[in-house]
PDB file of C-alpha atoms in Angstrom:
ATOM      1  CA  UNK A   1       0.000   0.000   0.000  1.00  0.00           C
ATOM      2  CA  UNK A   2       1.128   3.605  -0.956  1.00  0.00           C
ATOM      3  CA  UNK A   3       0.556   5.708   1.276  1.00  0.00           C
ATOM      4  CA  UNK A   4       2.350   9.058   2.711  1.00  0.00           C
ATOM      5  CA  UNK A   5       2.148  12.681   3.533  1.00  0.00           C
ATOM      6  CA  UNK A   6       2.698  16.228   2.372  1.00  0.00           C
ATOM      7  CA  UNK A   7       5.471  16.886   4.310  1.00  0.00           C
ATOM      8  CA  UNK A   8       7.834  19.760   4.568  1.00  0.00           C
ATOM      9  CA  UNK A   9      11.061  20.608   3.041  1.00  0.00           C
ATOM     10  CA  UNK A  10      12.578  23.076   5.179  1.00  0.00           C
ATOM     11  CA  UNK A  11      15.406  22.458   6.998  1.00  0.00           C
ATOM     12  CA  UNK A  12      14.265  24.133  10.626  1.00  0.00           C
ATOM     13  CA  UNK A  13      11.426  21.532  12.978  1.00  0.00           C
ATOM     14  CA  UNK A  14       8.171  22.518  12.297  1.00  0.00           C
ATOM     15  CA  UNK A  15       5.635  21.554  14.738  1.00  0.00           C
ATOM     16  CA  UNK A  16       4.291  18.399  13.794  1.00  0.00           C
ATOM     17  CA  UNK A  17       7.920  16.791  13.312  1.00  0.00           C
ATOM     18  CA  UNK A  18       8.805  14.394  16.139  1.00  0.00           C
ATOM     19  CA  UNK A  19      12.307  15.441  15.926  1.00  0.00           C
ATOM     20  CA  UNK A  20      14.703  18.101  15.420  1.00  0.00           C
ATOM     21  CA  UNK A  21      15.509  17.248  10.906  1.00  0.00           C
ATOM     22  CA  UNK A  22      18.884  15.809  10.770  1.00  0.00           C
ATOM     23  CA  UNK A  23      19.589  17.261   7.101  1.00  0.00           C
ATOM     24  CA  UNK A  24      20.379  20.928   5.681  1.00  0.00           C
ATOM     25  CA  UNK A  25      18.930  19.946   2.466  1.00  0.00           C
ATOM     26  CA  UNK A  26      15.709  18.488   0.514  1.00  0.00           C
ATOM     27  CA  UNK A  27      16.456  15.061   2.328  1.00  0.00           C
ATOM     28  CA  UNK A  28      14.073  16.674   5.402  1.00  0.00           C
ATOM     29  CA  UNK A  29      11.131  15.698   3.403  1.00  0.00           C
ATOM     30  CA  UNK A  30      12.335  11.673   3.118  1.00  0.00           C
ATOM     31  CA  UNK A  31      13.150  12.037   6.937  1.00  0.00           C
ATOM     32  CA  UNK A  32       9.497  13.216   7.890  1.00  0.00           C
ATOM     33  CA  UNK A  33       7.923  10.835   5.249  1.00  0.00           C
ATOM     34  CA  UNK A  34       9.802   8.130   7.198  1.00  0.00           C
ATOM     35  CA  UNK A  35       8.897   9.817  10.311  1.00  0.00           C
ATOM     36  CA  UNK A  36       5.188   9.968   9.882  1.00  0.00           C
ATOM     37  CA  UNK A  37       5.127   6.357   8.275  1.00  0.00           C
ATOM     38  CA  UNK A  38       4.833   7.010   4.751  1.00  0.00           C
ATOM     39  CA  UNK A  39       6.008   5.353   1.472  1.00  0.00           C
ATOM     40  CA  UNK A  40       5.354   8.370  -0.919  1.00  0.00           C
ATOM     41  CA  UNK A  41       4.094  11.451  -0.758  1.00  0.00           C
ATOM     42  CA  UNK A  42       4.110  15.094  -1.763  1.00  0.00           C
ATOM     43  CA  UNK A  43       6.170  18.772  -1.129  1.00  0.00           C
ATOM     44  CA  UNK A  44       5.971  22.337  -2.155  1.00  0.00           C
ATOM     45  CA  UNK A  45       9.345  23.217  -4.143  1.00  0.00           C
ATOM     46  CA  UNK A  46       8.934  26.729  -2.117  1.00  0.00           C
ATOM     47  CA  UNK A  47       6.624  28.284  -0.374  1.00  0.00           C
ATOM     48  CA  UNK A  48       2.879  28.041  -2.223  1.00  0.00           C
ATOM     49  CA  UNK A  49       1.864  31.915  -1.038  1.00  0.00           C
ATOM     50  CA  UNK A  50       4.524  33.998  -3.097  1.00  0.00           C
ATOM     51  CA  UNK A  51       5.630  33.712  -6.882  1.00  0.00           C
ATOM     52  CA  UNK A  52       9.097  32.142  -6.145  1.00  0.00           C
ATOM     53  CA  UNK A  53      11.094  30.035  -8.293  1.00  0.00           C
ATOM     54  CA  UNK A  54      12.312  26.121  -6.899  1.00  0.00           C
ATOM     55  CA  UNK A  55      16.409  26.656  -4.918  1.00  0.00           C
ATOM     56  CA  UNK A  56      17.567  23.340  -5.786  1.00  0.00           C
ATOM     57  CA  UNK A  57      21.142  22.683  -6.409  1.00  0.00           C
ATOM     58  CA  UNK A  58      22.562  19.748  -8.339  1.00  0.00           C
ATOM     59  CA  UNK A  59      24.211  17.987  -5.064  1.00  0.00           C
ATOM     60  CA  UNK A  60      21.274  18.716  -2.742  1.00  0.00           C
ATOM     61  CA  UNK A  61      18.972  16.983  -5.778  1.00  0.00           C
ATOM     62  CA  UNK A  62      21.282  13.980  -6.160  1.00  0.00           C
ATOM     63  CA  UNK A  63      20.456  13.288  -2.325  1.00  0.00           C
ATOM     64  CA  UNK A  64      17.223  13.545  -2.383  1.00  0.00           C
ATOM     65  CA  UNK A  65      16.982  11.023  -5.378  1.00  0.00           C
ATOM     66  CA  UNK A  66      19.286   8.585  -3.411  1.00  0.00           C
ATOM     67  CA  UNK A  67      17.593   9.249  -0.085  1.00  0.00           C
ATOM     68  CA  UNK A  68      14.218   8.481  -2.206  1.00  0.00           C
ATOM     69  CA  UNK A  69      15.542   5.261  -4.056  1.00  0.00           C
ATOM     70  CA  UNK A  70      17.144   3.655  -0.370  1.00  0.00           C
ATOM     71  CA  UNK A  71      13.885   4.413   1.807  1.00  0.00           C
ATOM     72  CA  UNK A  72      10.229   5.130  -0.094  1.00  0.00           C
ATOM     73  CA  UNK A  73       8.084   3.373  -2.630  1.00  0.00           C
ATOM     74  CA  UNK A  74       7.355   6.331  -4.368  1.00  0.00           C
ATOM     75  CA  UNK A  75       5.970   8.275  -6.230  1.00  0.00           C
ATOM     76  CA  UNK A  76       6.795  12.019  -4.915  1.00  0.00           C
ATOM     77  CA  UNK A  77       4.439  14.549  -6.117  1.00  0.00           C
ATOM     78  CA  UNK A  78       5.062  18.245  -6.669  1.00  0.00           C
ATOM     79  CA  UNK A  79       2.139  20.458  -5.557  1.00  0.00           C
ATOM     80  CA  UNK A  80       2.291  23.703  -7.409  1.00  0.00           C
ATOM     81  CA  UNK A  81       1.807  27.168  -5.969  1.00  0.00           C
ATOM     82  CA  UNK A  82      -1.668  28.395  -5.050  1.00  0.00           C
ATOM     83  CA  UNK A  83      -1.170  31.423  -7.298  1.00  0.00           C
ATOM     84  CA  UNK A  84      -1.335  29.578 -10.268  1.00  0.00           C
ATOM     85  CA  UNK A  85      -4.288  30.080 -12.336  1.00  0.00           C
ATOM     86  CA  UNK A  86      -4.550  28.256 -15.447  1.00  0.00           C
ATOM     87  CA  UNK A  87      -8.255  29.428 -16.282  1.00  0.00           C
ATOM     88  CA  UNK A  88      -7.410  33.136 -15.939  1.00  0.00           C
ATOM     89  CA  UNK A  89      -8.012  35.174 -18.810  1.00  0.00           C
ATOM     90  CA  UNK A  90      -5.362  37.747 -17.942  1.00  0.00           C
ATOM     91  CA  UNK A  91      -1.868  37.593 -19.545  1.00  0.00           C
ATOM     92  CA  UNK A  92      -0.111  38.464 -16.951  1.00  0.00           C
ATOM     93  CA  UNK A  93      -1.369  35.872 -14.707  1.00  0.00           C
ATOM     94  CA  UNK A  94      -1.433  33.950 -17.377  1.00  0.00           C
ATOM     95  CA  UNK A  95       1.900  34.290 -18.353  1.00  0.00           C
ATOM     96  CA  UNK A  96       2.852  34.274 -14.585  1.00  0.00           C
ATOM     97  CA  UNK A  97       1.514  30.576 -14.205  1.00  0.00           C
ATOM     98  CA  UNK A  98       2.855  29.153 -17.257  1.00  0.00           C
ATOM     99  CA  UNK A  99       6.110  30.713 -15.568  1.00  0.00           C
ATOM    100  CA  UNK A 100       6.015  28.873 -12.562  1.00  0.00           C
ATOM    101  CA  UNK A 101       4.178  25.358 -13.893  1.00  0.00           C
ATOM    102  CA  UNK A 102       7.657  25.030 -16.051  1.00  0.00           C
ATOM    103  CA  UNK A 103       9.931  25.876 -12.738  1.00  0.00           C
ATOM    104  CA  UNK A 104       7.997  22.969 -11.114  1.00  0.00           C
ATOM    105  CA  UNK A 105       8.310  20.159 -13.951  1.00  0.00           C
ATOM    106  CA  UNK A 106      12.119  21.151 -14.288  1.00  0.00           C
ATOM    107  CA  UNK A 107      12.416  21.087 -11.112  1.00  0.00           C
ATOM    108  CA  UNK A 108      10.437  17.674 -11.234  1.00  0.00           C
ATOM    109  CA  UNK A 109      13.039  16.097 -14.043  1.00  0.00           C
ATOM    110  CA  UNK A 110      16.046  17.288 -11.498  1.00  0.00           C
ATOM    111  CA  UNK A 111      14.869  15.392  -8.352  1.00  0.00           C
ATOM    112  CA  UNK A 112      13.096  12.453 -10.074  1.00  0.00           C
ATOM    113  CA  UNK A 113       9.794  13.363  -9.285  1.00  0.00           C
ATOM    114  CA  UNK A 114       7.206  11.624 -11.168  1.00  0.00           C
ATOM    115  CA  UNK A 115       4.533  14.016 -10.859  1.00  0.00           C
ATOM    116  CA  UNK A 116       3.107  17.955 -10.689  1.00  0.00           C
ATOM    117  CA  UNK A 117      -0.069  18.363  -9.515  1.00  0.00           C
ATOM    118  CA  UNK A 118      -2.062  21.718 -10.232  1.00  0.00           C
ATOM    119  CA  UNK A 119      -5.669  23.296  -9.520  1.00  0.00           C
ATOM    120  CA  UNK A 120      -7.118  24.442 -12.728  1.00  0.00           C
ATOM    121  CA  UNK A 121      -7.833  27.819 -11.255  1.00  0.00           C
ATOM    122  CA  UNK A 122     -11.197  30.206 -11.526  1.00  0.00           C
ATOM    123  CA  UNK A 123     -11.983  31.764 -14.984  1.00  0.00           C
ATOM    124  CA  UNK A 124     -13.480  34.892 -12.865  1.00  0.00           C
ATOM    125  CA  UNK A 125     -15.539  35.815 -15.941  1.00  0.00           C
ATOM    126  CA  UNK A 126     -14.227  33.986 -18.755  1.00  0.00           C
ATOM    127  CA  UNK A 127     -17.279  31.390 -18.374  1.00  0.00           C
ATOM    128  CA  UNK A 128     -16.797  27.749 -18.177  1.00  0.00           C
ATOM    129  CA  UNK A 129     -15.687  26.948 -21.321  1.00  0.00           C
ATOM    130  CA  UNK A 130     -13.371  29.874 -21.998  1.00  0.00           C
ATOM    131  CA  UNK A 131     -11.665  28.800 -18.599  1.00  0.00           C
ATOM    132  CA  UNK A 132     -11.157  25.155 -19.452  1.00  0.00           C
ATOM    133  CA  UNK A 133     -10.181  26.524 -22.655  1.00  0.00           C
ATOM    134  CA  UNK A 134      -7.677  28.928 -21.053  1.00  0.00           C
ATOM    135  CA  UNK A 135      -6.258  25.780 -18.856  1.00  0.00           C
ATOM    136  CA  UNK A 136      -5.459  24.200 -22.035  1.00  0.00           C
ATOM    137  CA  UNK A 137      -3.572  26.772 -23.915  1.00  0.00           C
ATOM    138  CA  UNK A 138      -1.276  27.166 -20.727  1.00  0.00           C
ATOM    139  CA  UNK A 139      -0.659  23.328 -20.603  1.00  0.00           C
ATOM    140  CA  UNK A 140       0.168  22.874 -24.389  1.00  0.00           C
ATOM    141  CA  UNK A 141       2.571  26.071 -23.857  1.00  0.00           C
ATOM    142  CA  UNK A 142       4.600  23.550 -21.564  1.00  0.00           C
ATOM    143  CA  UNK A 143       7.636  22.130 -22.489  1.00  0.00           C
ATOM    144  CA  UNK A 144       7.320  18.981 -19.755  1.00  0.00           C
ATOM    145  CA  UNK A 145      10.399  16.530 -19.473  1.00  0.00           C
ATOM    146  CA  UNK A 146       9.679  13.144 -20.806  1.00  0.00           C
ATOM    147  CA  UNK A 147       9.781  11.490 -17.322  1.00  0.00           C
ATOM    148  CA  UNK A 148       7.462  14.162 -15.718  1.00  0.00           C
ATOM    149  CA  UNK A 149       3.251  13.848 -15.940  1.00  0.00           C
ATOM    150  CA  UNK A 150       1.526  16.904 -14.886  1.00  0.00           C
ATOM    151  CA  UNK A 151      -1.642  16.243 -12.921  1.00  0.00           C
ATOM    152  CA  UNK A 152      -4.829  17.819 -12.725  1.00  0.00           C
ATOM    153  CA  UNK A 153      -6.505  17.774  -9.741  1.00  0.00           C
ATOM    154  CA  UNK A 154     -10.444  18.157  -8.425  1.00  0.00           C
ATOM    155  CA  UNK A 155     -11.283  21.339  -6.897  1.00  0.00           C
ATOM    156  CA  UNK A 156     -14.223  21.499  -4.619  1.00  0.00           C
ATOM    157  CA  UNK A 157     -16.224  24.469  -6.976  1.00  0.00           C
ATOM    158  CA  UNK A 158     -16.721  27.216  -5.144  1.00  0.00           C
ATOM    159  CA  UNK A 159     -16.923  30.683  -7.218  1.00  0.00           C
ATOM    160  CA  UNK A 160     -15.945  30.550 -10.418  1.00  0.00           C
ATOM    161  CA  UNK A 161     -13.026  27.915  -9.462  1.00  0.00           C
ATOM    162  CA  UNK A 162     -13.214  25.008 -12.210  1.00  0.00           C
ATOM    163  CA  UNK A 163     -12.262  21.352 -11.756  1.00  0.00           C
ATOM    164  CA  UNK A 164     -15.062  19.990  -9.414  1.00  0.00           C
ATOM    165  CA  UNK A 165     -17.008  18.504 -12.145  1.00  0.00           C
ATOM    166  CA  UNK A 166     -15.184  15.247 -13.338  1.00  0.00           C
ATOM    167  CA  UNK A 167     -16.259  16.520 -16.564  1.00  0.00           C
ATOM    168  CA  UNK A 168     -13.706  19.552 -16.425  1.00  0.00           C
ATOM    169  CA  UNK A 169     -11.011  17.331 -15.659  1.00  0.00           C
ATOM    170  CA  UNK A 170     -12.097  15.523 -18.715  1.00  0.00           C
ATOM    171  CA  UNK A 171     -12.423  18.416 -21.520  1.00  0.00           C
ATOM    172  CA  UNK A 172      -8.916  19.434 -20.524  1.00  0.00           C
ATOM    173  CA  UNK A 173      -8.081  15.672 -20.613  1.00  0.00           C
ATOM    174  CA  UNK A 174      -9.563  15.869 -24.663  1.00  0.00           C
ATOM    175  CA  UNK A 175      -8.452  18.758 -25.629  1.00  0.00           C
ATOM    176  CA  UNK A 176      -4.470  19.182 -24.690  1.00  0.00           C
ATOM    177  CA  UNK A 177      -1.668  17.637 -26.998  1.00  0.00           C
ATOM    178  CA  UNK A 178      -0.350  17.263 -23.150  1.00  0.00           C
ATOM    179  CA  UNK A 179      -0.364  13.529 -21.785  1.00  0.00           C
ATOM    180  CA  UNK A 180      -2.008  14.662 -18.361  1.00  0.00           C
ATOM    181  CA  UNK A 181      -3.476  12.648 -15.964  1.00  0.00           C
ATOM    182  CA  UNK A 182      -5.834  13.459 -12.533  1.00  0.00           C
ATOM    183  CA  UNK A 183      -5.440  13.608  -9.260  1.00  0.00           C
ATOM    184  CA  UNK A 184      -8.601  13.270  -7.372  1.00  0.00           C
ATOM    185  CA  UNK A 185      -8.841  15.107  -3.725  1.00  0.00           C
ATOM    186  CA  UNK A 186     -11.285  13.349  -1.768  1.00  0.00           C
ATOM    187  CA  UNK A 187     -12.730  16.407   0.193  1.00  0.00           C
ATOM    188  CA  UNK A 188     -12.719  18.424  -2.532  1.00  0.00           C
ATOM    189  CA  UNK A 189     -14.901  15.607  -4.823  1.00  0.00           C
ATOM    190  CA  UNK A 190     -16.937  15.349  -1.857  1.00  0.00           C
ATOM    191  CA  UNK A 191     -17.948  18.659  -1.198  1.00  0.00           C
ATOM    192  CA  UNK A 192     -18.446  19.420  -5.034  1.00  0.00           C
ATOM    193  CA  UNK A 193     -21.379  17.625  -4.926  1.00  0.00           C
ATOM    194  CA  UNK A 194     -19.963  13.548  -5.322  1.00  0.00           C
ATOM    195  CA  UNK A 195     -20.935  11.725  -2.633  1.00  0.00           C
ATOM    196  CA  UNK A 196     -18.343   9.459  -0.487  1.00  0.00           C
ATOM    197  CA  UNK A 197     -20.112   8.563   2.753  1.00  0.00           C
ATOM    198  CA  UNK A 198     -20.746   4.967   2.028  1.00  0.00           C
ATOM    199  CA  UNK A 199     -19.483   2.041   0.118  1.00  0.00           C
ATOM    200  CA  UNK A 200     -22.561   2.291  -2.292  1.00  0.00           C
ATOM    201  CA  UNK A 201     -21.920   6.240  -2.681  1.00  0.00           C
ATOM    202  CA  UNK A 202     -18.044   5.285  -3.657  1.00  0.00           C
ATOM    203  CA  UNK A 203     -18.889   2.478  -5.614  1.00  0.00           C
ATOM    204  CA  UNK A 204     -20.942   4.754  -7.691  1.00  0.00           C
ATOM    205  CA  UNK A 205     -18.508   7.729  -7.841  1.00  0.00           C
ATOM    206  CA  UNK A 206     -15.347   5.814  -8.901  1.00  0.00           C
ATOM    207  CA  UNK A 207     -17.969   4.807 -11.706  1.00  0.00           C
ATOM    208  CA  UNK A 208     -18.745   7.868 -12.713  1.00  0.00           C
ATOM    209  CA  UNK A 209     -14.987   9.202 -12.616  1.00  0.00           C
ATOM    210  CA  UNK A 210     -14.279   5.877 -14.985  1.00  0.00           C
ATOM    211  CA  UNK A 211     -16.898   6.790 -17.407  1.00  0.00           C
ATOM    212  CA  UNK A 212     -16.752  10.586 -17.913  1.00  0.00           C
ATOM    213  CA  UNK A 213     -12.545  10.784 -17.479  1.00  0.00           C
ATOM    214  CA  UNK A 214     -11.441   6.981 -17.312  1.00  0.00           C
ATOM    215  CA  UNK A 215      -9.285   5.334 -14.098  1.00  0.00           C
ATOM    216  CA  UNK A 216      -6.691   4.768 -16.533  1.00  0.00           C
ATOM    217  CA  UNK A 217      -5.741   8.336 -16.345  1.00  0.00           C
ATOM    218  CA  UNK A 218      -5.984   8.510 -12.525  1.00  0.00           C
ATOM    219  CA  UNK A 219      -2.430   8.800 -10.827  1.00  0.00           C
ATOM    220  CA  UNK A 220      -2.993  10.019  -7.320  1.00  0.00           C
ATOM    221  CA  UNK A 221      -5.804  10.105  -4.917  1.00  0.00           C
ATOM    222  CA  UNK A 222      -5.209  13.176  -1.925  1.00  0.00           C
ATOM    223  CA  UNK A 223      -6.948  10.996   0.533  1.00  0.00           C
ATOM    224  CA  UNK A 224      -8.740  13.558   3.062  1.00  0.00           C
ATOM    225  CA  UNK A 225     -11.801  13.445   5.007  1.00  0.00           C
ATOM    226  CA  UNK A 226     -13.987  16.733   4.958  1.00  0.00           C
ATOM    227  CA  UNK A 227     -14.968  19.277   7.986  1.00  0.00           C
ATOM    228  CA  UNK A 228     -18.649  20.080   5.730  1.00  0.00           C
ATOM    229  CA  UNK A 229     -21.063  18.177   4.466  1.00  0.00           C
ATOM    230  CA  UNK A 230     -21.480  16.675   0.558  1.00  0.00           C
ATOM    231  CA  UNK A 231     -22.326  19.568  -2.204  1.00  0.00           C
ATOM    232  CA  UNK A 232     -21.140  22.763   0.062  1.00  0.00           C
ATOM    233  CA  UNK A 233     -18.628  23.470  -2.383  1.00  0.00           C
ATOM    234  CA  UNK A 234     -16.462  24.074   1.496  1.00  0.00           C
ATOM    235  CA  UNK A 235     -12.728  22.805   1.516  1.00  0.00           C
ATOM    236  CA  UNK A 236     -11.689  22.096   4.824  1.00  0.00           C
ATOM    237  CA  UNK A 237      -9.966  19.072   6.083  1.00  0.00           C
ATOM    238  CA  UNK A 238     -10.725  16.593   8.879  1.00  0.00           C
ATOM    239  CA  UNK A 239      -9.048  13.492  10.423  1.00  0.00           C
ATOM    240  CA  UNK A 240      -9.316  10.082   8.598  1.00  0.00           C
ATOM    241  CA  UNK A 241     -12.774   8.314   9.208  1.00  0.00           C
ATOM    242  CA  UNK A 242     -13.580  11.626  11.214  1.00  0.00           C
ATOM    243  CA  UNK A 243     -15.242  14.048   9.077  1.00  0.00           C
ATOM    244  CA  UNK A 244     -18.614  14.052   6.728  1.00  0.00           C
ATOM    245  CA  UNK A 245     -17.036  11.141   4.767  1.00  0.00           C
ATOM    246  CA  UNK A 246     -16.608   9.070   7.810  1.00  0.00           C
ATOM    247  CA  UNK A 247     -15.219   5.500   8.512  1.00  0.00           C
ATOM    248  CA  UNK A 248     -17.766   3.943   5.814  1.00  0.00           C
ATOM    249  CA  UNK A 249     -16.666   5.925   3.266  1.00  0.00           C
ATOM    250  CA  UNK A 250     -13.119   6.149   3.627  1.00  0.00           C
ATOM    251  CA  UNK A 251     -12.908   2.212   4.751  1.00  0.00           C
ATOM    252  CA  UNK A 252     -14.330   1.631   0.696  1.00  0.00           C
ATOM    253  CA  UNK A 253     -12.045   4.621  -0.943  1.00  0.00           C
ATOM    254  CA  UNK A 254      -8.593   2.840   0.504  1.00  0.00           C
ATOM    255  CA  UNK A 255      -9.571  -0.821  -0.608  1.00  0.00           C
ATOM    256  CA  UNK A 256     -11.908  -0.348  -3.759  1.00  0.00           C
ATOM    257  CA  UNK A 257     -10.562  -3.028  -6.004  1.00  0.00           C
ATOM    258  CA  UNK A 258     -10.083   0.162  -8.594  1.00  0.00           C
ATOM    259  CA  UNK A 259      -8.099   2.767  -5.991  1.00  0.00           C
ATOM    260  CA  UNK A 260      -5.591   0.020  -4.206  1.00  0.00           C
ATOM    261  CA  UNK A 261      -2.834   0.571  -6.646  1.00  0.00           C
ATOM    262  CA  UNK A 262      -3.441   4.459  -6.618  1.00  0.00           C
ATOM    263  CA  UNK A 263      -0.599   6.515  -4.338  1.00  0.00           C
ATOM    264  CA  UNK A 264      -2.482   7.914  -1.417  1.00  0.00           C
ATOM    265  CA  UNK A 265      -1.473  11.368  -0.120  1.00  0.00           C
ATOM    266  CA  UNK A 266      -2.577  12.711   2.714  1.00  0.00           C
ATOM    267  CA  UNK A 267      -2.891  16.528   3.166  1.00  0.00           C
ATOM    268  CA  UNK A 268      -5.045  15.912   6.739  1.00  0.00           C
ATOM    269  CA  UNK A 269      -4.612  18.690   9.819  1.00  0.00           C
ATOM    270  CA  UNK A 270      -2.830  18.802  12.416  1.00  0.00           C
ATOM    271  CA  UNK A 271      -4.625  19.189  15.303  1.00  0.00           C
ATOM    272  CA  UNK A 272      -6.561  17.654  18.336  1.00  0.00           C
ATOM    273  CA  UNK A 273      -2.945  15.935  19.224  1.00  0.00           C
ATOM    274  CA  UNK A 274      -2.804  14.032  16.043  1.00  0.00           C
ATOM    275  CA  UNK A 275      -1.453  14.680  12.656  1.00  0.00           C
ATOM    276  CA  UNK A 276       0.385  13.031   9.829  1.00  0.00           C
ATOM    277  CA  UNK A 277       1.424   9.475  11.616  1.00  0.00           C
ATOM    278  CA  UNK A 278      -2.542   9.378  13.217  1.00  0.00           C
ATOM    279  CA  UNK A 279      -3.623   9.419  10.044  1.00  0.00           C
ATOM    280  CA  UNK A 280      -0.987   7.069   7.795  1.00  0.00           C
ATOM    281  CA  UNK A 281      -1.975   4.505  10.620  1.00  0.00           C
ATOM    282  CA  UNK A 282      -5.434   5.021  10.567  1.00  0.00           C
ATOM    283  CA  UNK A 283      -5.520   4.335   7.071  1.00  0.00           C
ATOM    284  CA  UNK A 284      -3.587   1.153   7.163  1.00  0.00           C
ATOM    285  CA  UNK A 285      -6.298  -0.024   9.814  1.00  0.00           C
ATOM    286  CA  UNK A 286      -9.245   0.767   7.613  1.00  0.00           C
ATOM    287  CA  UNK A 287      -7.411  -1.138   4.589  1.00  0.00           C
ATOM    288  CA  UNK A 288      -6.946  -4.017   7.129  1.00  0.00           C
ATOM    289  CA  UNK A 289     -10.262  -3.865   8.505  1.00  0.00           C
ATOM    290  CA  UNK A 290     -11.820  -4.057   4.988  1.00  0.00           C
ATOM    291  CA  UNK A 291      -9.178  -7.242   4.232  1.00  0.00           C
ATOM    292  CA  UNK A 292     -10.995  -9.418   6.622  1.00  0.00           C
ATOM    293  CA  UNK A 293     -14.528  -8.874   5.770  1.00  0.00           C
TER     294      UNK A 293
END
């Protein structure tokens, strides 16, 4: 079973890490992963708040690739910055995301990351179509390394923010000379309106998601229960088994005969005296729990 963490890179302890990091370089993030139990998982190159291009040199990438190979499954995962907007239909947002989305698949190629995974963004008046649209031109202006997928992943739809219908996720999909795939955020599919609650309800999304986009193009599943209920378009965490999705729900999602091969990442809170390693573990129980019934 995959499963892992979006863990930090920085070199200084953050709160949830049990111990002071032992590295002054990207190897931090294999330490937590470790740490918190994980076999894969995801970073931020730099901080997601501020248009700033990856710091990576070529020693400190060559030991994160070895530290990598020696103690995870893989994959890693690349989550870009928040002020990427594909949809937007101004040029210098545009041309400031199609900027930053190249940093992070170079930066992908130099560390052996597999994956980049990216929010489609909000058209914010283009429409629907022109924003999907939009996306699209941005993508096929990428010059993506051979080794390196970019992945689109499932917004929860509030505003004018596209990617919460699977049918987005598709058009883009269609229409880029990109090979993309999808990476499907369980809160965020749940509180776009696709209900996860029970086995029945998952059953009948991961359907769905294989007839309007196809499992074949789905690389990575950010496994997170949600604070509100299904269809409020709100985007706010909980604790595995703990939130509006609850144990039924997540128990089918992490050992659906369709999802077990899919990398699980888990961008779950920190908070109420459990965090990352609560929730790696929790998962592993639900996956073991479904394995005897």
């Amino acid at each position: 079973m995959r499963v892992g963490a979006h863990v930090s890179i920085s070199k200084s302890p953050r709160p949830n890490d049990d111990e002071k990091p032992p590295y002054g370089d990207l190897r931090n993030a294999v330490h937590r992963q470790v740490t918190f139990g994980g076999n894969c998982g995801q970073i931020f190159t730099h901080s997601p708040q501020v248009w700033q291009d990856p710091d990576i040199d070529a020693d400190e990438a060559e030991k994160f690739r070895t530290a990598t190979a020696d103690q995870l499954d893989g994959p890693w995962v690349i989550h870009s910055s928040y002020l990427v907007n594909l949809c937007t239909p101004k040029d210098g947002l545009r041309q400031k995301s199609l900027d930053s989305m190249q940093k992070e698949v170079d930066a992908a190629s130099q560390l052996g990351i597999e994956y980049v995974n990216v929010h489609l963004g909000a058209h914010t008046g283009a429409g629907v179509e022109g924003g999907l649209d939009n996306a699209v031109s941005v993508l096929d202006d990428l010059s993506i390394p051979d080794e390196v997928t970019v992945l689109l992943e499932s917004d929860a739809g509030s505003g004018t923010k596209l990617g919460g219908d699977f049918e987005h996720l598709a058009y883009v999909l269609r229409e880029s000379e990109q090979d993309l795939d999808v990476c499907v955020d369980t809160a965020h599919a749940f509180a776009a309106g696709y209900d996860l609650s029970s086995a029945d309800a998952v059953d009948d999304a991961v359907a769905e998601f294989d007839d309007v986009v196809g499992l074949e193009h789905l690389a990575c599943i950010h496994l997170n229960d949600s604070k509100h209920a299904c269809g409020t378009n709100k985007d706010e965490h909980a604790h595995i088994g703990e939130g509006h999705i609850g144990v039924e729900g997540m128990r089918r999602i992490v050992s659906h005969p369709d999802l077990v091969d899919v990398p699980l990442v888990l961008e779950t809170p920190t908070e109420d005296g459990r965090g990352f390693a609560w929730n790696i573990e929790r998962v592993r129980e639900l996956a073991a729990e479904a394995a005897e019934v």
